[in-house]
Amino acid sequence: MKIFKFGGASVNSIERIKSMAAIVDQYSNEQILIIVSAMGKTTNALEKVVEAFYAGNKEQALQLFDTIKKQHLTTSKYLLVTTFNHCLAQLSEFFTEVEWLLHDKPVREFDYYYDQIVSIGELFSTSIISHYLNEVGITNNWIDVRDLVKTDNNFRDATIDFIESSDKIKKAIPIDGKTMYLTQGFIGCTDENESTTLGREGSDFTAAIFANILNAESVTIWKDVEGVMNADPKEFPDAQLIEELSFNEVIEMAYYGAQVIHPKTIKPLQNKQIPLLVKCFLQPHLPGTIIHNTKNKNLPPIIVHKQNQVLIELVSQDFSFVGEKHMAELYQILAHIKIKPNLIQTGAINIQICLDDKVEKIDQLATAASTIFDTHIEKGLKLLSIRHYTTDSIENLLKEKEVVLEQKTKSTIQVLYK
Ligand code: ASP
Ligand code: MG
């Protein structure tokens, strides 16, 4: 069995859905499981619905939701002929699911409502696409992934119950070499039938989980880029394609913030040695990138550039050395706030810590840390991480930049600058 994951951009128009069908059609003599994200920017739009709802603006929330509904109805009308009514019936159930919720007042935490509402985007897209594929002769079985992927109730960042999910997935999806299944990424369900989400961009992770459980032969992520590049081509026009990468390299790249693949995706695949292909849905004949168990040699410098960084300097209040007690306390605070440092450097009586500037979390962190340390915050910084750096690559990238902090290992350099 092969697993295909199509992201939001690959299904954001009638033309693209038709191209997706053409891609899938080429694999008609193999068994494929297809994971699809919400169409285009639907997830962002649904986030706005939740925000309005939670702020008490019920009318606005309903209006925003209505726009999303109409977009999906229009797409269905253009795509579907014989199965439109059937699809409409399915979509209407999801509409009702959200609308009855929006008519109430929020009484639970924000994240709970977020998951009930935002998860609907994937259900819309997969319903429409599944009907369309069936109409054009690509017979497939639509699955509500919430029946299979069971999670805890840590809304917005739910953890999958691997054993229970594994059991359900194996029962629902027999490996017979032919039957095609189509389902949602990114979402799951608690034992109490509450929808959950696995974290933004989580569909890659869903694909990897299915692959691991079903012992798939490969996972292919269809994207709007040629494959994995050594830098973001929007920022670095001479970025180049990397044709082959090891699992190790990709996990490192994800750690430093490369936006190639959701960071949780690699482990389930590496554990079962299942190769991951990143291919371009606009040019499906191109080879793309293969990520598998290999030893990379001669990689070009891989550049990860992060904007919007903040540097927090923590100084011990009584001039005592920064030791394991301070560090333990700091990590406890970080774990509690659920924020991950991008860089940490310690000195005699200070710790410097660089993080993404998520305003609310930075405020929380500064407040908590100020009970133990004197704190100083600097915002508006950028972080450049270069793996497999060369002297030239560092010089070029740092020309005329005011460096605030630098850390270097044999394989990676990280530079925080103004
Ligand atoms: N639709 C979700 C998001 O935009 C999940 C995904 O695309 O992977 O974050
Ligand atoms: Mg996406």
XYZ file of C-alpha atoms and ligand atoms in Angstrom:
428
model
C 0.000 0.000 0.000
C 1.106 3.523 -0.819
C 0.015 6.537 1.172
C -0.546 9.887 -0.529
C -0.992 13.123 1.332
C -2.413 16.120 -0.487
C -2.063 19.455 1.308
C -4.449 22.393 1.204
C -2.708 24.074 -1.740
C -3.035 20.981 -3.903
C -6.837 21.002 -3.639
C -7.573 24.739 -3.543
C -9.320 25.027 -6.914
C -11.431 23.010 -9.320
C -8.431 22.642 -11.658
C -6.191 21.402 -8.893
C -8.712 18.840 -7.685
C -8.932 17.606 -11.265
C -5.123 17.380 -11.471
C -5.099 15.516 -8.207
C -7.525 12.991 -9.703
C -5.218 12.622 -12.700
C -2.279 11.890 -10.407
C -4.208 9.324 -8.395
C -5.521 7.711 -11.570
C -1.995 6.773 -12.598
C -1.788 4.419 -9.653
C -4.988 2.531 -10.459
C -3.374 -0.873 -10.137
C -2.072 -0.296 -6.609
C -3.737 0.124 -3.269
C -3.645 3.732 -2.132
C -4.745 5.468 1.024
C -5.223 9.190 0.488
C -5.004 11.757 3.270
C -6.296 15.210 2.402
C -6.052 18.549 4.221
C -8.652 21.291 4.260
C -8.863 23.212 0.983
C -6.614 26.247 0.558
C -6.801 28.593 3.520
C -9.928 27.040 5.051
C -8.197 26.244 8.346
C -7.193 29.900 8.795
C -10.733 30.996 7.943
C -12.198 28.552 10.487
C -9.808 29.914 13.119
C -11.433 33.316 12.573
C -14.852 31.744 13.173
C -13.709 30.353 16.531
C -12.152 33.652 17.553
C -15.348 35.561 16.779
C -17.469 32.969 18.563
C -15.276 32.947 21.647
C -15.217 36.747 21.772
C -19.019 36.614 21.983
C -19.641 37.842 18.424
C -22.109 35.151 17.463
C -23.488 36.911 14.378
C -20.018 37.535 13.020
C -19.025 33.917 13.662
C -22.102 32.649 11.820
C -21.443 35.010 8.948
C -17.812 33.950 8.619
C -18.893 30.337 8.720
C -21.514 30.988 6.076
C -18.823 32.256 3.703
C -16.832 29.063 4.175
C -19.972 26.985 3.610
C -20.748 28.816 0.382
C -17.215 28.342 -0.938
C -17.481 24.615 -0.437
C -20.952 24.453 -1.918
C -19.751 26.329 -4.998
C -16.822 23.955 -5.402
C -19.159 20.960 -5.102
C -21.549 22.409 -7.674
C -18.787 22.870 -10.209
C -17.235 19.480 -9.617
C -20.135 17.148 -9.089
C -22.904 16.083 -11.413
C -24.552 12.826 -10.417
C -23.530 12.784 -6.750
C -24.101 16.436 -5.822
C -27.193 15.740 -3.733
C -25.549 12.914 -1.911
C -22.522 15.063 -1.119
C -24.762 17.932 -0.046
C -26.488 15.667 2.456
C -23.130 14.745 3.954
C -21.908 18.349 4.059
C -25.168 19.483 5.642
C -24.567 17.195 8.587
C -21.206 18.870 9.167
C -22.733 22.327 8.757
C -25.275 21.481 11.438
C -22.560 20.086 13.719
C -20.848 23.493 13.735
C -23.925 25.684 13.628
C -25.617 24.266 16.694
C -22.386 24.865 18.543
C -22.135 28.472 17.311
C -25.665 29.170 18.515
C -24.670 28.442 22.106
C -22.556 30.593 24.391
C -19.002 29.433 25.051
C -18.799 27.730 28.429
C -15.676 25.617 27.965
C -12.083 26.486 27.127
C -11.132 28.076 23.812
C -9.111 25.087 22.610
C -12.121 22.772 22.910
C -14.198 24.979 20.587
C -11.224 25.432 18.306
C -11.048 21.705 17.647
C -14.810 21.208 17.224
C -14.940 23.965 14.605
C -11.555 23.865 12.859
C -11.674 20.085 12.321
C -14.628 20.522 9.972
C -12.387 21.866 7.157
C -10.890 18.438 6.507
C -14.340 16.800 6.599
C -15.615 19.240 3.940
C -12.673 18.788 1.591
C -12.555 15.007 1.787
C -16.324 14.618 1.305
C -16.265 16.667 -1.878
C -13.109 15.077 -3.259
C -14.231 11.549 -2.468
C -17.502 12.108 -4.330
C -15.665 13.646 -7.257
C -13.192 10.770 -7.553
C -16.047 8.276 -7.460
C -17.835 10.186 -10.203
C -14.832 10.080 -12.503
C -14.405 6.365 -11.943
C -11.720 6.427 -9.234
C -13.649 4.306 -6.785
C -12.751 5.037 -3.191
C -14.122 4.609 0.313
C -14.459 7.761 2.391
C -13.579 7.340 6.051
C -14.311 9.678 8.955
C -10.871 9.541 10.528
C -12.430 10.402 13.885
C -13.667 6.816 14.017
C -10.081 5.550 13.765
C -7.621 8.066 15.202
C -8.304 8.142 18.924
C -6.639 10.806 21.041
C -6.554 12.295 24.512
C -8.400 15.547 25.148
C -5.402 17.849 24.973
C -7.247 19.991 22.448
C -5.227 21.633 19.644
C -2.258 19.389 20.330
C -3.874 16.041 21.012
C -1.773 12.929 21.538
C -2.777 9.836 19.621
C -3.612 6.686 21.575
C -1.456 4.494 19.407
C -2.699 1.114 20.551
C -6.399 1.868 20.265
C -5.969 3.708 16.956
C -3.805 0.956 15.576
C -6.444 -1.607 16.362
C -9.206 0.408 14.706
C -7.143 1.332 11.646
C -6.116 -2.267 10.980
C -9.727 -3.428 11.231
C -11.125 -0.681 9.011
C -8.476 -0.817 6.297
C -7.667 -4.311 5.079
C -4.616 -4.594 2.867
C -6.031 -6.217 -0.243
C -3.859 -4.617 -2.904
C -6.734 -2.759 -4.518
C -9.311 -0.922 -2.383
C -8.721 2.824 -2.274
C -9.465 4.778 0.908
C -9.671 8.507 1.377
C -9.634 10.244 4.734
C -8.706 13.380 6.678
C -5.388 14.398 8.106
C -4.850 16.577 11.177
C -7.924 15.505 13.146
C -8.882 12.840 15.643
C -11.430 12.113 18.336
C -11.580 11.479 22.076
C -13.382 8.581 23.744
C -16.189 11.039 24.418
C -16.676 11.708 20.713
C -15.202 15.172 20.859
C -13.165 16.180 17.807
C -9.504 16.976 18.352
C -6.690 18.376 16.224
C -3.042 17.346 16.196
C -1.421 20.766 15.721
C -1.328 22.982 12.634
C -0.001 21.314 9.507
C -0.599 17.968 11.204
C -1.772 16.069 8.105
C 1.752 14.918 7.301
C 1.830 13.342 10.733
C -1.486 11.565 10.144
C -0.079 10.135 6.914
C 2.976 8.856 8.779
C 0.854 7.274 11.510
C -1.255 5.388 8.964
C 1.888 4.308 7.130
C 3.448 2.977 10.312
C 0.349 1.074 11.386
C -0.416 -0.352 7.955
C 3.242 -1.038 7.075
C 2.903 1.015 3.913
C 5.612 0.733 1.283
C 5.963 4.539 1.051
C 4.378 7.892 1.844
C 4.214 10.604 -0.799
C 3.541 14.194 0.202
C 2.305 16.184 -2.805
C 3.317 19.828 -2.535
C 3.567 22.962 -4.650
C 7.367 22.855 -4.643
C 9.700 20.623 -6.593
C 10.779 18.767 -3.453
C 12.835 19.636 -0.398
C 15.057 22.626 -1.114
C 18.160 23.753 0.772
C 16.466 27.109 1.542
C 13.116 28.790 1.062
C 13.074 29.664 -2.665
C 10.844 32.686 -1.983
C 13.636 34.196 0.070
C 16.672 32.660 -1.602
C 16.094 32.553 -5.371
C 19.060 30.269 -6.036
C 17.818 27.625 -3.612
C 18.440 24.142 -4.956
C 16.567 20.882 -4.819
C 17.963 18.121 -2.610
C 17.138 14.812 -4.250
C 17.964 12.501 -1.393
C 17.954 13.038 2.362
C 18.399 10.836 5.378
C 15.773 10.653 8.119
C 18.419 12.080 10.446
C 19.022 15.121 8.326
C 15.317 15.865 7.998
C 14.697 15.571 11.707
C 17.543 18.031 12.268
C 16.154 20.416 9.646
C 12.719 20.261 11.241
C 14.257 20.900 14.651
C 15.859 24.114 13.416
C 12.527 25.210 11.985
C 12.643 24.239 8.305
C 9.042 24.271 7.138
C 9.373 21.238 4.914
C 7.523 18.573 6.762
C 5.710 18.521 10.059
C 8.392 17.622 12.655
C 6.444 14.696 14.108
C 6.239 12.985 10.712
C 9.688 11.429 10.630
C 9.668 9.189 13.699
C 6.792 6.853 12.687
C 8.391 6.436 9.266
C 11.963 6.015 10.459
C 10.861 3.434 13.021
C 9.518 1.228 10.247
C 11.986 2.296 7.557
C 9.219 3.594 5.309
C 10.528 6.024 2.684
C 8.975 9.455 2.379
C 8.706 11.085 -1.030
C 8.100 14.790 -1.469
C 6.760 15.471 -4.936
C 5.326 18.386 -6.861
C 1.651 18.086 -7.785
C 2.156 20.632 -10.575
C 4.863 18.503 -12.213
C 4.215 14.952 -11.034
C 6.710 13.470 -13.497
C 9.642 15.086 -11.636
C 11.416 12.813 -9.158
C 11.142 15.169 -6.145
C 12.985 14.256 -2.953
C 13.307 10.875 -1.311
C 13.818 10.759 2.445
C 14.934 7.400 3.710
C 17.553 5.490 5.582
C 20.723 6.693 3.946
C 23.932 8.465 4.830
C 24.043 11.917 3.326
C 27.314 13.069 1.864
C 28.117 16.393 0.232
C 24.945 18.191 1.178
C 24.843 21.865 0.236
C 24.510 24.355 3.104
C 20.921 24.067 4.333
C 19.530 27.393 5.429
C 16.691 27.970 7.846
C 15.761 31.594 8.377
C 13.375 32.559 11.170
C 11.908 36.030 11.521
C 10.296 37.458 14.615
C 12.690 36.211 17.244
C 13.031 37.416 20.790
C 16.070 37.180 23.006
C 15.466 36.940 26.720
C 18.379 37.448 29.027
C 17.968 36.023 32.499
C 20.412 37.112 35.171
C 20.605 35.499 38.597
C 19.227 37.942 41.150
C 21.859 37.456 43.854
C 24.961 37.236 41.659
C 25.109 33.458 42.157
C 26.410 31.224 39.382
C 23.832 29.862 36.980
C 23.766 26.156 37.760
C 21.608 23.098 37.386
C 18.994 24.432 39.795
C 18.404 27.559 37.702
C 18.335 25.520 34.498
C 15.899 23.002 35.946
C 13.603 25.805 37.049
C 13.809 27.446 33.650
C 12.985 24.223 31.799
C 10.071 23.630 34.109
C 8.678 27.032 33.191
C 9.234 26.362 29.476
C 7.485 23.001 29.704
C 4.591 24.503 31.602
C 4.080 27.271 29.023
C 4.708 24.777 26.190
C 7.257 26.881 24.376
C 10.430 25.617 22.765
C 13.641 27.620 22.814
C 15.443 27.990 19.481
C 18.768 28.648 21.129
C 20.104 28.685 24.688
C 23.451 29.926 25.895
C 24.615 30.122 29.478
C 27.210 32.346 31.097
C 28.447 32.742 34.654
C 25.406 34.495 36.033
C 23.149 34.660 32.998
C 21.183 32.586 30.511
C 20.342 33.849 27.055
C 17.407 32.254 25.398
C 16.036 32.858 21.927
C 12.431 31.983 21.069
C 9.737 32.646 18.487
C 7.914 35.823 19.459
C 4.538 34.378 20.415
C 3.449 37.422 22.376
C 1.196 35.755 24.931
C 3.695 33.009 25.708
C 6.637 35.405 25.909
C 4.713 37.524 28.416
C 3.929 34.417 30.462
C 7.556 33.338 30.331
C 8.892 36.755 31.319
C 6.487 36.954 34.245
C 7.313 33.467 35.501
C 11.069 33.908 35.045
C 11.120 37.268 36.814
C 10.409 35.503 40.114
C 13.838 33.829 39.840
C 15.880 36.089 37.547
C 16.276 39.685 36.488
C 14.973 39.623 32.958
C 15.716 41.667 29.893
C 13.908 41.237 26.573
C 14.960 42.217 23.070
C 12.503 41.801 20.205
C 12.546 42.062 16.415
C 15.514 39.762 15.835
C 16.140 37.127 13.161
C 17.700 33.718 13.500
C 19.732 32.109 10.796
C 20.603 28.427 11.136
C 22.911 26.873 8.584
C 23.572 23.153 8.510
C 26.701 22.004 6.677
C 27.903 25.580 6.616
C 30.931 26.702 4.682
C 32.979 29.820 5.341
C 31.578 31.327 2.154
C 27.984 30.599 3.035
C 28.345 32.269 6.442
C 30.110 35.314 5.029
C 27.534 35.847 2.315
C 24.559 35.459 4.555
C 25.849 37.656 7.345
C 27.131 40.560 5.269
C 26.314 43.857 7.045
C 24.315 42.156 9.778
C 24.670 43.065 13.427
C 25.189 39.763 15.227
C 23.713 39.474 18.712
C 24.503 35.845 19.510
C 26.245 33.007 17.723
C 26.504 29.292 18.416
C 28.452 26.810 16.379
C 28.827 23.041 16.322
C 30.654 20.897 13.775
C 27.556 20.625 11.601
C 25.464 23.680 12.381
C 25.866 27.375 13.004
C 23.111 29.519 14.469
C 23.315 33.274 14.351
C 20.861 35.666 15.943
C 21.049 39.143 14.423
C 19.320 42.505 14.171
N -5.479 21.949 7.538
C -4.528 21.920 8.614
C -3.677 23.169 8.599
O -3.789 23.967 7.672
C -3.692 20.691 8.624
C -2.750 20.521 7.448
O -2.899 21.167 6.419
O -1.836 19.717 7.567
O -2.940 23.382 9.504
Mg -1.319 22.490 4.843
